[in-house]
Every structure is written in structure tokens, then in C-alpha cells.
DNA sequence: GACCAGGCCGAGC
DNA sequence: GCTCGGCATGGT
């Protein structure tokens, strides 16, 4: 399978594939033995840690594409260094050098996080897989490209419901139509407030989903998506319960333009804690 | 059989 | 402006 093997690239950077690709940012990567397989654009990509554990061997994508997707860039390193000095977040940052923010394709991220509303990660993954299998272009290895907005805008609502979208089916369909028509632009480079306003024109996209799209696809590094998990994590940092609006202000004050990456560390830490009873406290949080 | 999941929408104040 | 109920679905 020459196409899958093409573009072999070795990355030398701390890159924890499990926490990054399976940590609530992206939903279409699959672990195959010791490797992770997914789709970037129209190409199947395979990622495998090197035997020394210090790098990643990749197939199917260019170095440029991978460095963009995993944000292997100076600005990210600087962000990490600043967060490492945060008294609460520092130990978590130091303990997880390979946890990264992703720069995903905007339309797929929009569809994915619209699907994520009031849903859980396992179901989101299943739904998006079925959407890709049903409407996406087949690729090698039983993978599929994610269907474009025009295609999903033409899908029948009952078919979208049948893959598990439930009441989100008409939202996804109408959102796809608006994006396909160009009525709503999914473009990088706009300030967070502008991106949020534009994204929330889409049905099924509210403040939280808009922040996820802005952070994980549109380069809004100050976006701070607040879900139930993050609210719990921020409460730990702040030492008291906060309303979502207060939590947003807290994050803005404390982490500013680094809030998005801070959020990913918080999400990782608090979810890890939830799956390991007795360790829910953030690494480095004060004893109370 | 509740309750929860990376919430949003529309109705009623 | 705000709060609140409803909502598809599948797993604990």
C-alpha cells in the first residue's frame, strides 16, 4: 500500500498520542496495536512511537502538515513555559510534556463539537465514525474522509438520526448548509469574540461548542471552553464553586492568551482523576 | 430506573 | 437580560 507508506516522517518532540488524540479534542483516531491511525484531509495517517520513546514515526502526511496539526511551533513552547510557572498548573504541565493542543480542520471540528453537546466521548466517537462511513469518501484501510459540509447539508434528517445524532440531526444538517453556502465563515485569524459571534450563528452551536471550535481549529488560543469537567477543575484551582461566567473570567485573568492550553491540562487532569478514584485533585493543587 | 455525558434551544419571566 | 424544561441515545 504505497500511499499509506508514502511520506514517512520522524518527529522529535514530546508527543503523547493517547492523551492528545484521545483526550476529547479529536474523535476519529483509533489505536491499532502500538500505533494510532486517523485521517488528515484525504489521507490516512499512521503514528507510532519510536522504540526509544523519544519520537514518533509517521506515515501518510508531510512534516509540514504534522507540525501544523500538532502545533509543533515556537509559540506553543513559549506558552508551555509560561504555564509551567503557574503554581497550580505547573506540576501538571511538567508531568505531561506530550499533551498538546491540536489544530484541526475547521469544518470537521464544527461537526464534531456540535455532536459533542450533552454527549459523552465514547458516543461521539461512534456517531462520527458512522457519519464518515456513510457519507465520507472511502480511503485505504477502511478509513473514510470526513464528509464535507455540502454533502452533509444534503443528507436526510432521518438518516442523520439513524447514525445516532438524535435531536442534533437537524442542527448538523442546517449548520452544514449554512457553512456550504458560505453564510457562516470558518476562518482562522479572527479575534475570539468575533469567531464566537460568527460560530454561534450556527444552529446547535452555543458558547461552549463555539469555544471548542475556536480553540481546536481556529487558532483562538485564548478560548476557554467550559463544560462540567472544567467547571470542577476551576473550582479546585479557585478554591470555591464558580458559575460558568465566573470561571471564564477567572481563566481570562489567570491565563490570558494561554487559557486554551491551560484548559486542556485542566481537562486532562480532572478526567484522569475521575477515572482513578482518590486522585481527583490536580497535581500541585494545595491540600485542603 | 435514575443519572450522566466536552449543551443548546425556545418559552416564560 | 435571566432561568428552566426538554431533548436522543447509550453506558453505569
PDB file of C-alpha atoms (C1' of nucleotides) in Angstrom:
ATOM      1  CA  UNK A   1       0.000   0.000   0.000  1.00  0.00           C
ATOM      2  CA  UNK A   2       2.325   2.612  -1.296  1.00  0.00           C
ATOM      3  CA  UNK A   3       0.081   5.517  -0.488  1.00  0.00           C
ATOM      4  CA  UNK A   4      -0.148   4.667   3.179  1.00  0.00           C
ATOM      5  CA  UNK A   5       3.612   4.241   3.384  1.00  0.00           C
ATOM      6  CA  UNK A   6       4.360   7.422   1.494  1.00  0.00           C
ATOM      7  CA  UNK A   7       5.567  10.431   3.379  1.00  0.00           C
ATOM      8  CA  UNK A   8       7.415   8.699   6.178  1.00  0.00           C
ATOM      9  CA  UNK A   9       8.475  11.342   8.669  1.00  0.00           C
ATOM     10  CA  UNK A  10      10.030  11.110  12.108  1.00  0.00           C
ATOM     11  CA  UNK A  11       9.000  13.745  14.616  1.00  0.00           C
ATOM     12  CA  UNK A  12      11.262  14.579  17.518  1.00  0.00           C
ATOM     13  CA  UNK A  13       9.086  16.195  20.118  1.00  0.00           C
ATOM     14  CA  UNK A  14       7.334  15.183  23.312  1.00  0.00           C
ATOM     15  CA  UNK A  15       4.067  13.904  21.921  1.00  0.00           C
ATOM     16  CA  UNK A  16       1.714  11.776  23.988  1.00  0.00           C
ATOM     17  CA  UNK A  17      -0.532  10.273  21.347  1.00  0.00           C
ATOM     18  CA  UNK A  18      -3.073   8.778  23.720  1.00  0.00           C
ATOM     19  CA  UNK A  19      -3.806  11.898  25.745  1.00  0.00           C
ATOM     20  CA  UNK A  20      -3.610  14.191  22.719  1.00  0.00           C
ATOM     21  CA  UNK A  21      -5.572  12.154  20.170  1.00  0.00           C
ATOM     22  CA  UNK A  22      -7.953  10.522  22.627  1.00  0.00           C
ATOM     23  CA  UNK A  23      -8.480  13.283  25.131  1.00  0.00           C
ATOM     24  CA  UNK A  24     -11.662  14.968  23.989  1.00  0.00           C
ATOM     25  CA  UNK A  25     -10.192  17.143  21.251  1.00  0.00           C
ATOM     26  CA  UNK A  26     -10.403  14.786  18.301  1.00  0.00           C
ATOM     27  CA  UNK A  27     -12.707  11.805  17.987  1.00  0.00           C
ATOM     28  CA  UNK A  28     -11.624   9.878  14.921  1.00  0.00           C
ATOM     29  CA  UNK A  29      -8.203   8.472  15.827  1.00  0.00           C
ATOM     30  CA  UNK A  30      -8.007   4.749  16.501  1.00  0.00           C
ATOM     31  CA  UNK A  31      -5.339   2.756  18.265  1.00  0.00           C
ATOM     32  CA  UNK A  32      -4.141  -0.127  16.094  1.00  0.00           C
ATOM     33  CA  UNK A  33      -1.655  -2.172  18.048  1.00  0.00           C
ATOM     34  CA  UNK A  34       1.096   0.193  19.075  1.00  0.00           C
ATOM     35  CA  UNK A  35       0.144   2.822  16.519  1.00  0.00           C
ATOM     36  CA  UNK A  36      -2.596   5.383  16.027  1.00  0.00           C
ATOM     37  CA  UNK A  37      -4.416   5.719  12.732  1.00  0.00           C
ATOM     38  CA  UNK A  38      -6.526   8.612  11.595  1.00  0.00           C
ATOM     39  CA  UNK A  39      -7.362  10.786   8.633  1.00  0.00           C
ATOM     40  CA  UNK A  40      -5.961  14.215   7.843  1.00  0.00           C
ATOM     41  CA  UNK A  41      -7.687  15.716   4.849  1.00  0.00           C
ATOM     42  CA  UNK A  42      -7.946  12.894   2.336  1.00  0.00           C
ATOM     43  CA  UNK A  43      -5.022  10.862   3.627  1.00  0.00           C
ATOM     44  CA  UNK A  44      -4.781   8.047   6.122  1.00  0.00           C
ATOM     45  CA  UNK A  45      -2.083   8.804   8.651  1.00  0.00           C
ATOM     46  CA  UNK A  46      -0.327   6.395  10.986  1.00  0.00           C
ATOM     47  CA  UNK A  47       1.632   7.481  14.048  1.00  0.00           C
ATOM     48  CA  UNK A  48       3.872   5.173  16.050  1.00  0.00           C
ATOM     49  CA  UNK A  49       6.157   5.990  18.968  1.00  0.00           C
ATOM     50  CA  UNK A  50       9.792   5.163  18.270  1.00  0.00           C
ATOM     51  CA  UNK A  51      11.291   2.313  20.246  1.00  0.00           C
ATOM     52  CA  UNK A  52      13.246   4.717  22.440  1.00  0.00           C
ATOM     53  CA  UNK A  53      10.014   6.550  23.213  1.00  0.00           C
ATOM     54  CA  UNK A  54      11.521   9.919  22.317  1.00  0.00           C
ATOM     55  CA  UNK A  55       9.920  10.464  18.952  1.00  0.00           C
ATOM     56  CA  UNK A  56       7.115   9.491  16.605  1.00  0.00           C
ATOM     57  CA  UNK A  57       7.391   7.677  13.292  1.00  0.00           C
ATOM     58  CA  UNK A  58       4.679   8.769  10.924  1.00  0.00           C
ATOM     59  CA  UNK A  59       3.307   7.642   7.591  1.00  0.00           C
ATOM     60  CA  UNK A  60       0.943   9.352   5.216  1.00  0.00           C
ATOM     61  CA  UNK A  61       1.489  13.027   5.938  1.00  0.00           C
ATOM     62  CA  UNK A  62       4.106  15.648   5.251  1.00  0.00           C
ATOM     63  CA  UNK A  63       6.225  17.094   8.015  1.00  0.00           C
ATOM     64  CA  UNK A  64       4.614  20.437   7.397  1.00  0.00           C
ATOM     65  CA  UNK A  65       1.112  19.012   7.847  1.00  0.00           C
ATOM     66  CA  UNK A  66       2.055  17.187  11.026  1.00  0.00           C
ATOM     67  CA  UNK A  67       3.822  20.166  12.558  1.00  0.00           C
ATOM     68  CA  UNK A  68       0.734  22.238  11.885  1.00  0.00           C
ATOM     69  CA  UNK A  69      -1.690  19.635  13.243  1.00  0.00           C
ATOM     70  CA  UNK A  70       0.257  19.069  16.444  1.00  0.00           C
ATOM     71  CA  UNK A  71       1.252  22.717  16.714  1.00  0.00           C
ATOM     72  CA  UNK A  72       4.959  21.965  16.953  1.00  0.00           C
ATOM     73  CA  UNK A  73       5.842  25.644  16.880  1.00  0.00           C
ATOM     74  CA  UNK A  74       7.784  28.168  18.961  1.00  0.00           C
ATOM     75  CA  UNK A  75       4.637  29.936  20.184  1.00  0.00           C
ATOM     76  CA  UNK A  76       3.449  26.706  21.759  1.00  0.00           C
ATOM     77  CA  UNK A  77       6.737  26.131  23.553  1.00  0.00           C
ATOM     78  CA  UNK A  78       6.584  29.654  24.942  1.00  0.00           C
ATOM     79  CA  UNK A  79       3.016  29.081  26.102  1.00  0.00           C
ATOM     80  CA  UNK A  80       4.020  25.884  27.854  1.00  0.00           C
ATOM     81  CA  UNK A  81       6.919  27.614  29.594  1.00  0.00           C
ATOM     82  CA  UNK A  82       4.611  30.309  30.937  1.00  0.00           C
ATOM     83  CA  UNK A  83       2.033  27.824  32.190  1.00  0.00           C
ATOM     84  CA  UNK A  84       4.769  25.794  33.865  1.00  0.00           C
ATOM     85  CA  UNK A  85       5.250  28.734  36.227  1.00  0.00           C
ATOM     86  CA  UNK A  86       1.627  28.686  37.339  1.00  0.00           C
ATOM     87  CA  UNK A  87       1.647  27.437  40.939  1.00  0.00           C
ATOM     88  CA  UNK A  88      -1.352  25.165  40.399  1.00  0.00           C
ATOM     89  CA  UNK A  89      -0.897  24.111  36.804  1.00  0.00           C
ATOM     90  CA  UNK A  90       2.902  23.896  36.807  1.00  0.00           C
ATOM     91  CA  UNK A  91       3.260  20.319  38.057  1.00  0.00           C
ATOM     92  CA  UNK A  92       0.576  19.107  35.649  1.00  0.00           C
ATOM     93  CA  UNK A  93       2.348  20.836  32.777  1.00  0.00           C
ATOM     94  CA  UNK A  94       5.677  19.346  33.806  1.00  0.00           C
ATOM     95  CA  UNK A  95       4.182  15.879  34.172  1.00  0.00           C
ATOM     96  CA  UNK A  96       2.557  15.955  30.735  1.00  0.00           C
ATOM     97  CA  UNK A  97       5.044  17.428  28.248  1.00  0.00           C
ATOM     98  CA  UNK A  98       3.456  15.439  25.435  1.00  0.00           C
ATOM     99  CA  UNK A  99      -0.101  16.667  25.875  1.00  0.00           C
ATOM    100  CA  UNK A 100      -0.752  19.086  23.042  1.00  0.00           C
ATOM    101  CA  UNK A 101      -3.455  21.229  21.544  1.00  0.00           C
ATOM    102  CA  UNK A 102      -4.381  20.228  18.005  1.00  0.00           C
ATOM    103  CA  UNK A 103      -5.016  22.473  15.020  1.00  0.00           C
ATOM    104  CA  UNK A 104      -7.871  20.654  13.316  1.00  0.00           C
ATOM    105  CA  UNK A 105      -9.752  21.196  10.089  1.00  0.00           C
ATOM    106  CA  UNK A 106     -12.498  23.737  10.876  1.00  0.00           C
ATOM    107  CA  UNK A 107     -15.488  22.030   9.287  1.00  0.00           C
ATOM    108  CA  UNK A 108     -14.810  18.621  10.819  1.00  0.00           C
ATOM    109  CA  UNK A 109     -14.242  20.261  14.199  1.00  0.00           C
ATOM    110  CA  UNK A 110     -17.527  22.133  13.860  1.00  0.00           C
ATOM    111  CA  UNK A 111     -19.461  18.970  13.111  1.00  0.00           C
ATOM    112  CA  UNK A 112     -17.646  17.077  15.847  1.00  0.00           C
ATOM    113  CA  UNK A 113     -18.251  19.573  18.624  1.00  0.00           C
ATOM    114  CA  UNK A 114     -21.826  20.149  17.570  1.00  0.00           C
ATOM    115  CA  UNK A 115     -22.178  16.398  18.064  1.00  0.00           C
ATOM    116  CA  UNK A 116     -20.439  16.635  21.433  1.00  0.00           C
ATOM    117  CA  UNK A 117     -23.184  18.692  23.074  1.00  0.00           C
ATOM    118  CA  UNK A 118     -24.764  16.849  26.007  1.00  0.00           C
ATOM    119  CA  UNK A 119     -22.996  13.694  24.898  1.00  0.00           C
ATOM    120  CA  UNK A 120     -20.094  11.549  26.007  1.00  0.00           C
ATOM    121  CA  UNK A 121     -16.791  10.865  24.299  1.00  0.00           C
ATOM    122  CA  UNK A 122     -17.497   7.223  23.516  1.00  0.00           C
ATOM    123  CA  UNK A 123     -20.799   8.002  21.829  1.00  0.00           C
ATOM    124  CA  UNK A 124     -19.343  10.982  19.984  1.00  0.00           C
ATOM    125  CA  UNK A 125     -16.667   8.738  18.517  1.00  0.00           C
ATOM    126  CA  UNK A 126     -19.211   6.173  17.409  1.00  0.00           C
ATOM    127  CA  UNK A 127     -21.503   8.738  15.819  1.00  0.00           C
ATOM    128  CA  UNK A 128     -18.701  10.468  13.914  1.00  0.00           C
ATOM    129  CA  UNK A 129     -17.364   7.158  12.689  1.00  0.00           C
ATOM    130  CA  UNK A 130     -20.779   6.242  11.326  1.00  0.00           C
ATOM    131  CA  UNK A 131     -21.149   9.680   9.728  1.00  0.00           C
ATOM    132  CA  UNK A 132     -17.802   9.215   7.989  1.00  0.00           C
ATOM    133  CA  UNK A 133     -18.615   5.667   6.900  1.00  0.00           C
ATOM    134  CA  UNK A 134     -21.966   6.665   5.493  1.00  0.00           C
ATOM    135  CA  UNK A 135     -21.169   9.984   3.795  1.00  0.00           C
ATOM    136  CA  UNK A 136     -17.373  10.216   3.590  1.00  0.00           C
ATOM    137  CA  UNK A 137     -15.103   9.182   0.719  1.00  0.00           C
ATOM    138  CA  UNK A 138     -13.616   5.723   1.347  1.00  0.00           C
ATOM    139  CA  UNK A 139      -9.875   5.632   1.869  1.00  0.00           C
ATOM    140  CA  UNK A 140      -7.497   2.701   2.336  1.00  0.00           C
ATOM    141  CA  UNK A 141      -7.692   0.546   5.422  1.00  0.00           C
ATOM    142  CA  UNK A 142     -11.458   1.021   5.898  1.00  0.00           C
ATOM    143  CA  UNK A 143     -10.891   4.675   6.762  1.00  0.00           C
ATOM    144  CA  UNK A 144     -13.034   7.486   5.404  1.00  0.00           C
ATOM    145  CA  UNK A 145     -12.506  11.155   4.802  1.00  0.00           C
ATOM    146  CA  UNK A 146     -14.872  13.270   6.853  1.00  0.00           C
ATOM    147  CA  UNK A 147     -17.770  14.321   4.589  1.00  0.00           C
ATOM    148  CA  UNK A 148     -17.761  17.960   3.557  1.00  0.00           C
ATOM    149  CA  UNK A 149     -20.450  20.442   4.519  1.00  0.00           C
ATOM    150  CA  UNK A 150     -22.169  20.331   1.153  1.00  0.00           C
ATOM    151  CA  UNK A 151     -22.609  16.559   1.410  1.00  0.00           C
ATOM    152  CA  UNK A 152     -23.987  16.609   4.948  1.00  0.00           C
ATOM    153  CA  UNK A 153     -26.258  19.507   4.028  1.00  0.00           C
ATOM    154  CA  UNK A 154     -27.920  17.194   1.524  1.00  0.00           C
ATOM    155  CA  UNK A 155     -28.289  14.272   3.914  1.00  0.00           C
ATOM    156  CA  UNK A 156     -31.773  13.336   5.059  1.00  0.00           C
ATOM    157  CA  UNK A 157     -32.588  14.141   8.645  1.00  0.00           C
ATOM    158  CA  UNK A 158     -33.851  10.648   9.310  1.00  0.00           C
ATOM    159  CA  UNK A 159     -30.569   9.196   8.065  1.00  0.00           C
ATOM    160  CA  UNK A 160     -28.615  11.513  10.340  1.00  0.00           C
ATOM    161  CA  UNK A 161     -30.804  10.415  13.225  1.00  0.00           C
ATOM    162  CA  UNK A 162     -30.188   6.794  12.315  1.00  0.00           C
ATOM    163  CA  UNK A 163     -26.439   7.074  12.940  1.00  0.00           C
ATOM    164  CA  UNK A 164     -27.137   8.230  16.491  1.00  0.00           C
ATOM    165  CA  UNK A 165     -27.214  12.017  16.254  1.00  0.00           C
ATOM    166  CA  UNK A 166     -30.659  12.150  17.827  1.00  0.00           C
ATOM    167  CA  UNK A 167     -32.067  15.639  18.219  1.00  0.00           C
ATOM    168  CA  UNK A 168     -28.797  17.093  16.888  1.00  0.00           C
ATOM    169  CA  UNK A 169     -29.565  15.763  13.399  1.00  0.00           C
ATOM    170  CA  UNK A 170     -31.456  18.832  12.125  1.00  0.00           C
ATOM    171  CA  UNK A 171     -28.859  21.125  13.731  1.00  0.00           C
ATOM    172  CA  UNK A 172     -25.990  19.416  11.930  1.00  0.00           C
ATOM    173  CA  UNK A 173     -27.862  19.450   8.656  1.00  0.00           C
ATOM    174  CA  UNK A 174     -28.723  23.129   8.811  1.00  0.00           C
ATOM    175  CA  UNK A 175     -25.252  24.027  10.074  1.00  0.00           C
ATOM    176  CA  UNK A 176     -23.773  22.127   7.122  1.00  0.00           C
ATOM    177  CA  UNK A 177     -25.971  24.081   4.732  1.00  0.00           C
ATOM    178  CA  UNK A 178     -25.002  27.435   6.199  1.00  0.00           C
ATOM    179  CA  UNK A 179     -21.314  26.570   6.004  1.00  0.00           C
ATOM    180  CA  UNK A 180     -21.607  25.165   2.473  1.00  0.00           C
ATOM    181  CA  UNK A 181     -23.368  28.321   1.312  1.00  0.00           C
ATOM    182  CA  UNK A 182     -20.704  30.463   2.913  1.00  0.00           C
ATOM    183  CA  UNK A 183     -23.224  32.236   5.138  1.00  0.00           C
ATOM    184  CA  UNK A 184     -21.006  31.432   8.086  1.00  0.00           C
ATOM    185  CA  UNK A 185     -17.247  31.542   7.568  1.00  0.00           C
ATOM    186  CA  UNK A 186     -14.980  29.143   9.437  1.00  0.00           C
ATOM    187  CA  UNK A 187     -11.770  31.111   9.107  1.00  0.00           C
ATOM    188  CA  UNK A 188      -8.650  31.320  11.192  1.00  0.00           C
ATOM    189  CA  UNK A 189      -7.168  34.554  12.350  1.00  0.00           C
ATOM    190  CA  UNK A 190     -10.153  36.395  13.777  1.00  0.00           C
ATOM    191  CA  UNK A 191     -10.209  37.550  17.418  1.00  0.00           C
ATOM    192  CA  UNK A 192     -12.013  35.180  19.755  1.00  0.00           C
ATOM    193  CA  UNK A 193     -15.024  37.430  20.248  1.00  0.00           C
ATOM    194  CA  UNK A 194     -15.578  37.709  16.501  1.00  0.00           C
ATOM    195  CA  UNK A 195     -15.130  33.979  15.994  1.00  0.00           C
ATOM    196  CA  UNK A 196     -17.633  33.203  18.747  1.00  0.00           C
ATOM    197  CA  UNK A 197     -20.198  35.570  17.325  1.00  0.00           C
ATOM    198  CA  UNK A 198     -19.831  34.070  13.857  1.00  0.00           C
ATOM    199  CA  UNK A 199     -19.895  30.455  15.050  1.00  0.00           C
ATOM    200  CA  UNK A 200     -22.956  30.974  17.222  1.00  0.00           C
ATOM    201  CA  UNK A 201     -24.962  31.840  14.116  1.00  0.00           C
ATOM    202  CA  UNK A 202     -24.925  28.097  13.528  1.00  0.00           C
ATOM    203  CA  UNK A 203     -27.815  26.096  14.994  1.00  0.00           C
ATOM    204  CA  UNK A 204     -26.595  23.749  17.692  1.00  0.00           C
ATOM    205  CA  UNK A 205     -23.542  25.915  18.364  1.00  0.00           C
ATOM    206  CA  UNK A 206     -23.635  27.810  21.647  1.00  0.00           C
ATOM    207  CA  UNK A 207     -20.876  29.355  23.749  1.00  0.00           C
ATOM    208  CA  UNK A 208     -19.195  26.106  24.743  1.00  0.00           C
ATOM    209  CA  UNK A 209     -19.153  24.485  21.308  1.00  0.00           C
ATOM    210  CA  UNK A 210     -18.060  27.767  19.714  1.00  0.00           C
ATOM    211  CA  UNK A 211     -15.115  27.959  22.115  1.00  0.00           C
ATOM    212  CA  UNK A 212     -14.105  24.397  21.265  1.00  0.00           C
ATOM    213  CA  UNK A 213     -14.134  25.125  17.540  1.00  0.00           C
ATOM    214  CA  UNK A 214     -12.287  28.407  18.084  1.00  0.00           C
ATOM    215  CA  UNK A 215      -9.625  26.716  20.215  1.00  0.00           C
ATOM    216  CA  UNK A 216      -9.147  23.406  18.411  1.00  0.00           C
ATOM    217  CA  UNK A 217      -9.454  24.642  14.839  1.00  0.00           C
ATOM    218  CA  UNK A 218      -9.340  28.426  14.517  1.00  0.00           C
ATOM    219  CA  UNK A 219      -6.183  29.369  16.442  1.00  0.00           C
ATOM    220  CA  UNK A 220      -8.030  31.289  19.148  1.00  0.00           C
ATOM    221  CA  UNK A 221      -5.533  30.443  21.858  1.00  0.00           C
ATOM    222  CA  UNK A 222      -7.401  32.421  24.490  1.00  0.00           C
ATOM    223  CA  UNK A 223     -10.603  30.397  24.090  1.00  0.00           C
ATOM    224  CA  UNK A 224     -11.554  28.561  27.277  1.00  0.00           C
ATOM    225  CA  UNK A 225     -14.375  26.058  26.688  1.00  0.00           C
ATOM    226  CA  UNK A 226     -16.283  25.443  29.896  1.00  0.00           C
ATOM    227  CA  UNK A 227     -18.037  22.130  30.382  1.00  0.00           C
ATOM    228  CA  UNK A 228     -18.924  20.214  33.534  1.00  0.00           C
ATOM    229  CA  UNK A 229     -15.383  18.882  33.875  1.00  0.00           C
ATOM    230  CA  UNK A 230     -13.671  22.224  33.514  1.00  0.00           C
ATOM    231  CA  UNK A 231     -16.047  23.796  35.999  1.00  0.00           C
ATOM    232  CA  UNK A 232     -14.978  21.211  38.559  1.00  0.00           C
ATOM    233  CA  UNK A 233     -11.302  21.770  37.774  1.00  0.00           C
ATOM    234  CA  UNK A 234     -11.543  25.548  38.021  1.00  0.00           C
ATOM    235  CA  UNK A 235     -13.352  25.166  41.338  1.00  0.00           C
ATOM    236  CA  UNK A 236     -10.331  23.281  42.629  1.00  0.00           C
ATOM    237  CA  UNK A 237      -7.919  25.975  41.460  1.00  0.00           C
ATOM    238  CA  UNK A 238     -10.075  28.814  42.766  1.00  0.00           C
ATOM    239  CA  UNK A 239     -10.856  27.034  45.998  1.00  0.00           C
ATOM    240  CA  UNK A 240     -14.598  27.540  45.631  1.00  0.00           C
ATOM    241  CA  UNK A 241     -17.505  26.767  43.319  1.00  0.00           C
ATOM    242  CA  UNK A 242     -17.839  29.164  40.392  1.00  0.00           C
ATOM    243  CA  UNK A 243     -20.610  29.860  37.936  1.00  0.00           C
ATOM    244  CA  UNK A 244     -19.582  29.358  34.305  1.00  0.00           C
ATOM    245  CA  UNK A 245     -19.315  33.090  33.726  1.00  0.00           C
ATOM    246  CA  UNK A 246     -17.117  33.482  36.789  1.00  0.00           C
ATOM    247  CA  UNK A 247     -14.955  30.596  35.656  1.00  0.00           C
ATOM    248  CA  UNK A 248     -14.449  32.271  32.282  1.00  0.00           C
ATOM    249  CA  UNK A 249     -13.381  35.493  33.962  1.00  0.00           C
ATOM    250  CA  UNK A 250     -11.114  33.559  36.298  1.00  0.00           C
ATOM    251  CA  UNK A 251      -9.391  31.864  33.362  1.00  0.00           C
ATOM    252  CA  UNK A 252      -9.025  35.100  31.445  1.00  0.00           C
ATOM    253  CA  UNK A 253      -7.445  36.836  34.415  1.00  0.00           C
ATOM    254  CA  UNK A 254      -5.168  33.991  35.331  1.00  0.00           C
ATOM    255  CA  UNK A 255      -4.048  32.600  31.981  1.00  0.00           C
ATOM    256  CA  UNK A 256      -4.961  35.243  29.413  1.00  0.00           C
ATOM    257  CA  UNK A 257      -3.815  34.244  25.940  1.00  0.00           C
ATOM    258  CA  UNK A 258      -2.678  30.861  27.254  1.00  0.00           C
ATOM    259  CA  UNK A 259      -6.110  29.945  28.602  1.00  0.00           C
ATOM    260  CA  UNK A 260      -6.805  27.422  25.855  1.00  0.00           C
ATOM    261  CA  UNK A 261      -3.778  25.286  26.591  1.00  0.00           C
ATOM    262  CA  UNK A 262      -4.386  25.699  30.318  1.00  0.00           C
ATOM    263  CA  UNK A 263      -7.887  24.380  29.750  1.00  0.00           C
ATOM    264  CA  UNK A 264      -6.526  21.257  28.061  1.00  0.00           C
ATOM    265  CA  UNK A 265      -4.268  20.500  31.008  1.00  0.00           C
ATOM    266  CA  UNK A 266      -7.170  21.028  33.395  1.00  0.00           C
ATOM    267  CA  UNK A 267      -9.427  18.763  31.367  1.00  0.00           C
ATOM    268  CA  UNK A 268      -6.774  16.063  31.205  1.00  0.00           C
ATOM    269  CA  UNK A 269      -6.042  16.225  34.921  1.00  0.00           C
ATOM    270  CA  UNK A 270      -9.609  16.256  36.155  1.00  0.00           C
ATOM    271  CA  UNK A 271     -10.753  13.471  33.831  1.00  0.00           C
ATOM    272  CA  UNK A 272      -7.768  11.338  34.723  1.00  0.00           C
ATOM    273  CA  UNK A 273      -8.664  11.873  38.352  1.00  0.00           C
ATOM    274  CA  UNK A 274     -12.243  10.847  37.717  1.00  0.00           C
ATOM    275  CA  UNK A 275     -11.112   7.534  36.257  1.00  0.00           C
ATOM    276  CA  UNK A 276      -8.733   6.914  39.150  1.00  0.00           C
ATOM    277  CA  UNK A 277     -10.650   7.370  42.392  1.00  0.00           C
ATOM    278  CA  UNK A 278      -8.733   9.140  45.095  1.00  0.00           C
ATOM    279  CA  UNK A 279      -6.554  11.136  42.724  1.00  0.00           C
ATOM    280  CA  UNK A 280      -9.034  13.723  41.555  1.00  0.00           C
ATOM    281  CA  UNK A 281      -7.000  16.570  42.977  1.00  0.00           C
ATOM    282  CA  UNK A 282      -4.982  18.386  40.363  1.00  0.00           C
ATOM    283  CA  UNK A 283      -1.303  17.659  40.529  1.00  0.00           C
ATOM    284  CA  UNK A 284       0.132  20.500  42.547  1.00  0.00           C
ATOM    285  CA  UNK A 285      -3.133  21.708  43.993  1.00  0.00           C
ATOM    286  CA  UNK A 286      -2.849  22.656  47.647  1.00  0.00           C
ATOM    287  CA  UNK A 287      -4.040  20.254  50.290  1.00  0.00           C
ATOM    288  CA  UNK A 288      -7.309  21.267  51.849  1.00  0.00           C
TER     289      UNK A 288
ATOM    290  C1'  DG B   1     -34.745   3.359  36.757  1.00  0.00           C
ATOM    291  C1'  DA B   2     -32.421   7.266  37.806  1.00  0.00           C
ATOM    292  C1'  DC B   3     -28.309   9.853  36.437  1.00  0.00           C
ATOM    293  C1'  DC B   4     -24.711  11.423  33.378  1.00  0.00           C
ATOM    294  C1'  DA B   5     -22.362  12.861  29.146  1.00  0.00           C
ATOM    295  C1'  DG B   6     -16.806  18.415  26.438  1.00  0.00           C
ATOM    296  C1'  DG B   7     -25.029  21.934  25.918  1.00  0.00           C
ATOM    297  C1'  DC B   8     -28.383  24.228  23.128  1.00  0.00           C
ATOM    298  C1'  DC B   9     -32.943  26.000  22.129  1.00  0.00           C
ATOM    299  C1'  DG B  10     -37.277  28.095  22.970  1.00  0.00           C
ATOM    300  C1'  DA B  11     -40.641  29.710  26.242  1.00  0.00           C
ATOM    301  C1'  DG B  12     -41.797  32.328  30.055  1.00  0.00           C
ATOM    302  C1'  DC B  13     -40.498  35.894  33.283  1.00  0.00           C
TER     303       DC B  13
ATOM    304  C1'  DG C   1     -31.482  40.176  30.227  1.00  0.00           C
ATOM    305  C1'  DC C   2     -32.289  35.636  33.088  1.00  0.00           C
ATOM    306  C1'  DT C   3     -33.878  30.752  34.475  1.00  0.00           C
ATOM    307  C1'  DC C   4     -35.807  26.420  33.261  1.00  0.00           C
ATOM    308  C1'  DG C   5     -37.592  22.185  30.968  1.00  0.00           C
ATOM    309  C1'  DG C   6     -36.983  19.274  27.123  1.00  0.00           C
ATOM    310  C1'  DC C   7     -34.202  16.727  24.414  1.00  0.00           C
ATOM    311  C1'  DA C   8     -31.968  11.280  21.620  1.00  0.00           C
ATOM    312  C1'  DT C   9     -29.059   7.938  22.994  1.00  0.00           C
ATOM    313  C1'  DG C  10     -26.307   4.531  25.445  1.00  0.00           C
ATOM    314  C1'  DG C  11     -23.487   3.484  29.376  1.00  0.00           C
ATOM    315  C1'  DT C  12     -23.145   2.986  34.580  1.00  0.00           C
TER     316       DT C  12
END
